[in-house]
PDB file of C-alpha atoms in Angstrom:
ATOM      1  CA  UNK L   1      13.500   1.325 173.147  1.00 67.00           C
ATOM      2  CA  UNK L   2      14.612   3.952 175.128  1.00 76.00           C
ATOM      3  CA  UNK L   3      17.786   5.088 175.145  1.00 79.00           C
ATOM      4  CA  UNK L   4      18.899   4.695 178.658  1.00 84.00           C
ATOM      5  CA  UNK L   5      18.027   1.122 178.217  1.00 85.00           C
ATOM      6  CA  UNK L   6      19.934   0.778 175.268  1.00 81.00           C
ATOM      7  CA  UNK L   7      22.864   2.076 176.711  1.00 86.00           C
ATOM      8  CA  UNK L   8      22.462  -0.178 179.375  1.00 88.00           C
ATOM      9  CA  UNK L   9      22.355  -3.258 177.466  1.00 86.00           C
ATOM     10  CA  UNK L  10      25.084  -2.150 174.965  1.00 84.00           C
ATOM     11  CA  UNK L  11      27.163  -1.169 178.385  1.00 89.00           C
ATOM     12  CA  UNK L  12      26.613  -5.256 179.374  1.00 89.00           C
ATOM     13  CA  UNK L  13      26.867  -6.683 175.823  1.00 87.00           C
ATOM     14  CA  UNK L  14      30.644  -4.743 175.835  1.00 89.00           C
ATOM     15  CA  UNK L  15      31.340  -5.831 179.270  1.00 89.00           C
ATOM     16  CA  UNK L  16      30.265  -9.376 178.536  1.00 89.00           C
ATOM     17  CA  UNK L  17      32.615  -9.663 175.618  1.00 88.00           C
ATOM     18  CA  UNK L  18      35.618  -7.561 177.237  1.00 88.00           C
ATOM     19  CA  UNK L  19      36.133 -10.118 180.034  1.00 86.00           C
ATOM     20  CA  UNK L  20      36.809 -12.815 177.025  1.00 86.00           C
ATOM     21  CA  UNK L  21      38.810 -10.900 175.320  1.00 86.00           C
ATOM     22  CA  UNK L  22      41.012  -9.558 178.336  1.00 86.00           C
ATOM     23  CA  UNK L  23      42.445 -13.532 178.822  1.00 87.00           C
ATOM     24  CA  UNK L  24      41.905 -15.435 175.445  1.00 88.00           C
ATOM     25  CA  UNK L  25      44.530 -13.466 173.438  1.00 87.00           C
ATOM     26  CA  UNK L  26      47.399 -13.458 176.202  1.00 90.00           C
ATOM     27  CA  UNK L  27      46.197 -16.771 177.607  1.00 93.00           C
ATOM     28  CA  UNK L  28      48.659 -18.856 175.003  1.00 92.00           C
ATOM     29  CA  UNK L  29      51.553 -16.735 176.140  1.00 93.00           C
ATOM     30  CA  UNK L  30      51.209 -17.022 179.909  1.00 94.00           C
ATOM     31  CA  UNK L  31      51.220 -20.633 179.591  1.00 95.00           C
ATOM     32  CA  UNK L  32      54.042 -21.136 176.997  1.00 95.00           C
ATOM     33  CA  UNK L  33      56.387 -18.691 178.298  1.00 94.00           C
ATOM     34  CA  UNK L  34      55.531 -18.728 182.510  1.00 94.00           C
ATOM     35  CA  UNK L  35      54.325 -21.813 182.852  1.00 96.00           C
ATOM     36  CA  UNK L  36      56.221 -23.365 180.249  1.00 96.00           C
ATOM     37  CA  UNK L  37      53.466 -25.825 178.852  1.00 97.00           C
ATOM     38  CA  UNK L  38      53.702 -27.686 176.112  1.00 96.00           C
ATOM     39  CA  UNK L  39      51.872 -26.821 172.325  1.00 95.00           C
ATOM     40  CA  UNK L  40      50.028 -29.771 173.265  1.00 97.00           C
ATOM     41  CA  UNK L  41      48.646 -29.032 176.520  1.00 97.00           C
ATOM     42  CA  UNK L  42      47.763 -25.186 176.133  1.00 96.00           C
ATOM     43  CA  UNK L  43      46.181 -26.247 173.378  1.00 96.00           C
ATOM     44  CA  UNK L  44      44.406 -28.634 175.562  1.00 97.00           C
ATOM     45  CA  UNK L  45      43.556 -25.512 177.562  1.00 96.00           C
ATOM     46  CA  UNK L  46      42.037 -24.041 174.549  1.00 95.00           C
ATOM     47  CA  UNK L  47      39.761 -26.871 174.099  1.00 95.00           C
ATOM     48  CA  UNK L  48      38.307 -26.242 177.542  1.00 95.00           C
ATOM     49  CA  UNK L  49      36.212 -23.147 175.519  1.00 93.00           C
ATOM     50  CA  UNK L  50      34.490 -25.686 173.324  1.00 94.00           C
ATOM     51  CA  UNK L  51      33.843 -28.626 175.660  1.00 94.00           C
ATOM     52  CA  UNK L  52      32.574 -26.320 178.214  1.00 93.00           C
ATOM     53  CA  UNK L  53      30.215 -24.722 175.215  1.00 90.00           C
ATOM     54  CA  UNK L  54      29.168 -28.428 174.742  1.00 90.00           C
ATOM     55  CA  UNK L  55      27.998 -29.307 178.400  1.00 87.00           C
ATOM     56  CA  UNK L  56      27.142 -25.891 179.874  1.00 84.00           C
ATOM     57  CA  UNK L  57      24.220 -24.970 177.876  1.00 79.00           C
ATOM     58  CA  UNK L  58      22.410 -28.163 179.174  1.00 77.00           C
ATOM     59  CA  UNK L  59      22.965 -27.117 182.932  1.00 74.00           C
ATOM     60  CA  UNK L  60      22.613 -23.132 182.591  1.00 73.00           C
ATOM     61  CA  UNK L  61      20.202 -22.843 180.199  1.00 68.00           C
ATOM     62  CA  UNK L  62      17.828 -24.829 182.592  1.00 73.00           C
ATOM     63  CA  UNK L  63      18.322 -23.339 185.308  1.00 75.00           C
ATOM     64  CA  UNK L  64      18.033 -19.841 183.967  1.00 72.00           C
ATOM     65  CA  UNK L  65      14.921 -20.719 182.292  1.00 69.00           C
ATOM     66  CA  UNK L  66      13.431 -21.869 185.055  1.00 79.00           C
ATOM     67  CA  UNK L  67      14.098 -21.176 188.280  1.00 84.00           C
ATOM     68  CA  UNK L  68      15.952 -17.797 188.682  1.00 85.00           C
ATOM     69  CA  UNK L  69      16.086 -14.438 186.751  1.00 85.00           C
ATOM     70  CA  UNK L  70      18.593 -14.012 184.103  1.00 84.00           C
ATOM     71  CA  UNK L  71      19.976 -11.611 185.981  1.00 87.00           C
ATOM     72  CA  UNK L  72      20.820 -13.196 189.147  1.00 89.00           C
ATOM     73  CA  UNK L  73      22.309 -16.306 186.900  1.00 89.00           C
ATOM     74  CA  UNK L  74      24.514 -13.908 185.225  1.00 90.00           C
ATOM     75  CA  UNK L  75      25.784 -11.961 188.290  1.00 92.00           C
ATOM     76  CA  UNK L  76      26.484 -15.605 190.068  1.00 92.00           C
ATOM     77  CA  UNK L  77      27.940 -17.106 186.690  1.00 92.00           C
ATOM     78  CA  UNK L  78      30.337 -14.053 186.452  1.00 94.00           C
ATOM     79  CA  UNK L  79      31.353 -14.039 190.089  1.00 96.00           C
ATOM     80  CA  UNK L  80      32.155 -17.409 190.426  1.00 96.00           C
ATOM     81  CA  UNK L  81      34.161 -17.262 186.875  1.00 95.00           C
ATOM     82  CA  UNK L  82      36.359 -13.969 188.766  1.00 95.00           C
ATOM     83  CA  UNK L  83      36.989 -16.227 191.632  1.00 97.00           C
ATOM     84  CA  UNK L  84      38.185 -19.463 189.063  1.00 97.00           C
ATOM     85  CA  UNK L  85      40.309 -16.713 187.024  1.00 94.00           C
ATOM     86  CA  UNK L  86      42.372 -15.202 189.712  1.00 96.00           C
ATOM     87  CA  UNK L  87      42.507 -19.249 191.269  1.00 97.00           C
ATOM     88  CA  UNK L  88      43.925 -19.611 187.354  1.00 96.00           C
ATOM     89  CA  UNK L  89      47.165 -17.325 188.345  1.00 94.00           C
ATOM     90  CA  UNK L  90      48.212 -19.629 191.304  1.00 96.00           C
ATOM     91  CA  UNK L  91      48.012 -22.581 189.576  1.00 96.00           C
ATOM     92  CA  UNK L  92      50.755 -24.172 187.984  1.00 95.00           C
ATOM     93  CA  UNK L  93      50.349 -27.754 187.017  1.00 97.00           C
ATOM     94  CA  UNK L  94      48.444 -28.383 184.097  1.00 97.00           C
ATOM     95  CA  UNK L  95      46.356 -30.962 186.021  1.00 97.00           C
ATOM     96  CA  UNK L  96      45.183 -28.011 187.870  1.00 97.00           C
ATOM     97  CA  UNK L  97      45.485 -25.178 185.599  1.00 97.00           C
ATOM     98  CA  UNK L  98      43.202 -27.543 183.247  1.00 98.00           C
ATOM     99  CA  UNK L  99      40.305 -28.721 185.731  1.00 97.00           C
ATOM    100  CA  UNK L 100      40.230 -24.439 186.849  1.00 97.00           C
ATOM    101  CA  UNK L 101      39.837 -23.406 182.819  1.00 97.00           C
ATOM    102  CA  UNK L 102      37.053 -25.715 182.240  1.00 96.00           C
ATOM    103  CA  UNK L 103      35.509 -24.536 185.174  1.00 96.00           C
ATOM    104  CA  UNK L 104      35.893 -20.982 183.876  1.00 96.00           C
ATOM    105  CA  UNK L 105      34.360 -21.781 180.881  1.00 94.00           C
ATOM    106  CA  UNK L 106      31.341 -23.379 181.445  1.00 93.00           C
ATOM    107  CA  UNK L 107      30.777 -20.659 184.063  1.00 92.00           C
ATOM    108  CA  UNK L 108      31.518 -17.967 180.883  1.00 92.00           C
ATOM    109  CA  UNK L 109      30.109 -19.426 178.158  1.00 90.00           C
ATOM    110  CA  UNK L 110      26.600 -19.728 178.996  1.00 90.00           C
ATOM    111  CA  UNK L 111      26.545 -16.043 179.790  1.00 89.00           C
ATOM    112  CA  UNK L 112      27.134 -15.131 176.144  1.00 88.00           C
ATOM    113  CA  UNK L 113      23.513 -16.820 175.211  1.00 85.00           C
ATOM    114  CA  UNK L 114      22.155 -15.201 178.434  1.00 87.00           C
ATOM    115  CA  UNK L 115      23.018 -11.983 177.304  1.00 87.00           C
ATOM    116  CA  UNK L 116      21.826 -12.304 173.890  1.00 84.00           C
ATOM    117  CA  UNK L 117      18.439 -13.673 175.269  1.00 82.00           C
ATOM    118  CA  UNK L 118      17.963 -10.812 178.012  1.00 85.00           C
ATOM    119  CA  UNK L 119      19.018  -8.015 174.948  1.00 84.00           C
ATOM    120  CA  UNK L 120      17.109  -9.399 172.356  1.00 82.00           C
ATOM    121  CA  UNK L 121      14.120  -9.544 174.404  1.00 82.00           C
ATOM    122  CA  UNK L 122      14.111  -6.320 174.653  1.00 81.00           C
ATOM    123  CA  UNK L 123      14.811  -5.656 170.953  1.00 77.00           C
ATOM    124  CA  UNK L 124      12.372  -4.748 168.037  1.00 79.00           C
ATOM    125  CA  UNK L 125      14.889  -4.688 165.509  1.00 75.00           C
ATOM    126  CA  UNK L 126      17.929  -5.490 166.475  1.00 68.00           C
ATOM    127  CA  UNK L 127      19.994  -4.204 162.734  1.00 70.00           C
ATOM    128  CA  UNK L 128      18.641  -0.354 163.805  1.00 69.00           C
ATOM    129  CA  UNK L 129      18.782  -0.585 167.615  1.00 64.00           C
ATOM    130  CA  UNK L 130      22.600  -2.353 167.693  1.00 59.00           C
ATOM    131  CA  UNK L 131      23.763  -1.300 164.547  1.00 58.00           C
ATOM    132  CA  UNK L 132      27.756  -3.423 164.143  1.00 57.00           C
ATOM    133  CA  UNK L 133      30.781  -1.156 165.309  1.00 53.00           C
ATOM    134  CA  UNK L 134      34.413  -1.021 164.705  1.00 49.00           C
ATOM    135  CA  UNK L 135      35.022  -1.909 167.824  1.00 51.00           C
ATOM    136  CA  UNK L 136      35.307  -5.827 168.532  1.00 54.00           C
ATOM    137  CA  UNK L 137      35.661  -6.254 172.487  1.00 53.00           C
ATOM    138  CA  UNK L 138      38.409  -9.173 171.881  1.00 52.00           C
ATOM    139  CA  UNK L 139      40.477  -6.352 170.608  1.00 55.00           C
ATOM    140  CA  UNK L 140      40.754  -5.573 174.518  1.00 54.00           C
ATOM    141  CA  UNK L 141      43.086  -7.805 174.749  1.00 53.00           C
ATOM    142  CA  UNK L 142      45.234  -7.095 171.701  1.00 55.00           C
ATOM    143  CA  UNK L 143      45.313  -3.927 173.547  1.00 55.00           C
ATOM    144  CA  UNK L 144      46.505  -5.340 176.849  1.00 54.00           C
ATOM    145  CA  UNK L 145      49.336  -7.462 175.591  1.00 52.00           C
ATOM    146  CA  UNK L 146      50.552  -4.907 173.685  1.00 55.00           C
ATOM    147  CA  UNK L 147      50.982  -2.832 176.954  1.00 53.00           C
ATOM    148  CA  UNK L 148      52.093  -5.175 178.364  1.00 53.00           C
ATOM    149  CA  UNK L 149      55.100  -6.244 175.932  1.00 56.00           C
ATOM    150  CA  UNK L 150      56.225  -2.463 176.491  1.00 51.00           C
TER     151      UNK L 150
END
């Protein structure tokens, strides 16, 4: 593979992970201490990442399959997840802030398998060409809260 496209693909497989990890480790926080949720319900919230990984690879997965490029699905997928994010930040029910998350996620999710599909399609091996690094993109937002307590 050449190494332009490499780069490429490891450039979207890091920004694909990065946008994850910039809200799931500070999410609990925001919703405990500035929205003042309950255990109960921003755990609730957290639940939105596996019920949306339930019903979003029926929908996606179709569609990206058949009917558009991978491409385009991801671009769309991660514009209108932007959009539900910052909508995320106004909200402050739990009705609301509930509905918005699972919207998020089933927006987000699928684009981890699209990513996978549209890298490993262009993979021989994948152990030489994307050997594992120290590096794990959730640590983004270690990173961030950590500024952020400072």
């Amino acid at each position: 593979m050449p190494t332009s496209l490499s780069a490429r693909l490891s450039l979207m497989m890091f920004l694909n992970y990065v946008v994850w990890g910039a809200w799931y480790v500070t999410i609990g926080t925001y919703l405990t201490a500035t929205l003042k949720f309950s255990g109960t319900e921003a755990g609730a919230i957290f639940g939105t990442t596996a019920l949306a990984c339930t019903i979003s690879p029926f929908f996606v997965g179709l569609i990206a399959d058949r009917f558009f490029a991978t491409e385009r699905v991801l671009a769309t997928l991660h514009l209108l997840g932007a959009g539900l994010l910052y909508l995320v930040t106004r909200a402050t029910s739990f009705g609301a802030v509930y509905a918005i998350m699972l919207a998020y996620c089933i927006c987000y999710f699928p684009t981890i398998a699209l990513t996978n599909s549209l890298t490993l399609r262009q993979v021989k091996d994948a152990s030489k060409e994307f050997p594992s690094s120290g590096f794990s993109p959730l640590s983004a937002g270690s990173l961030s809260a950590r500024r952020s307590e400072t």
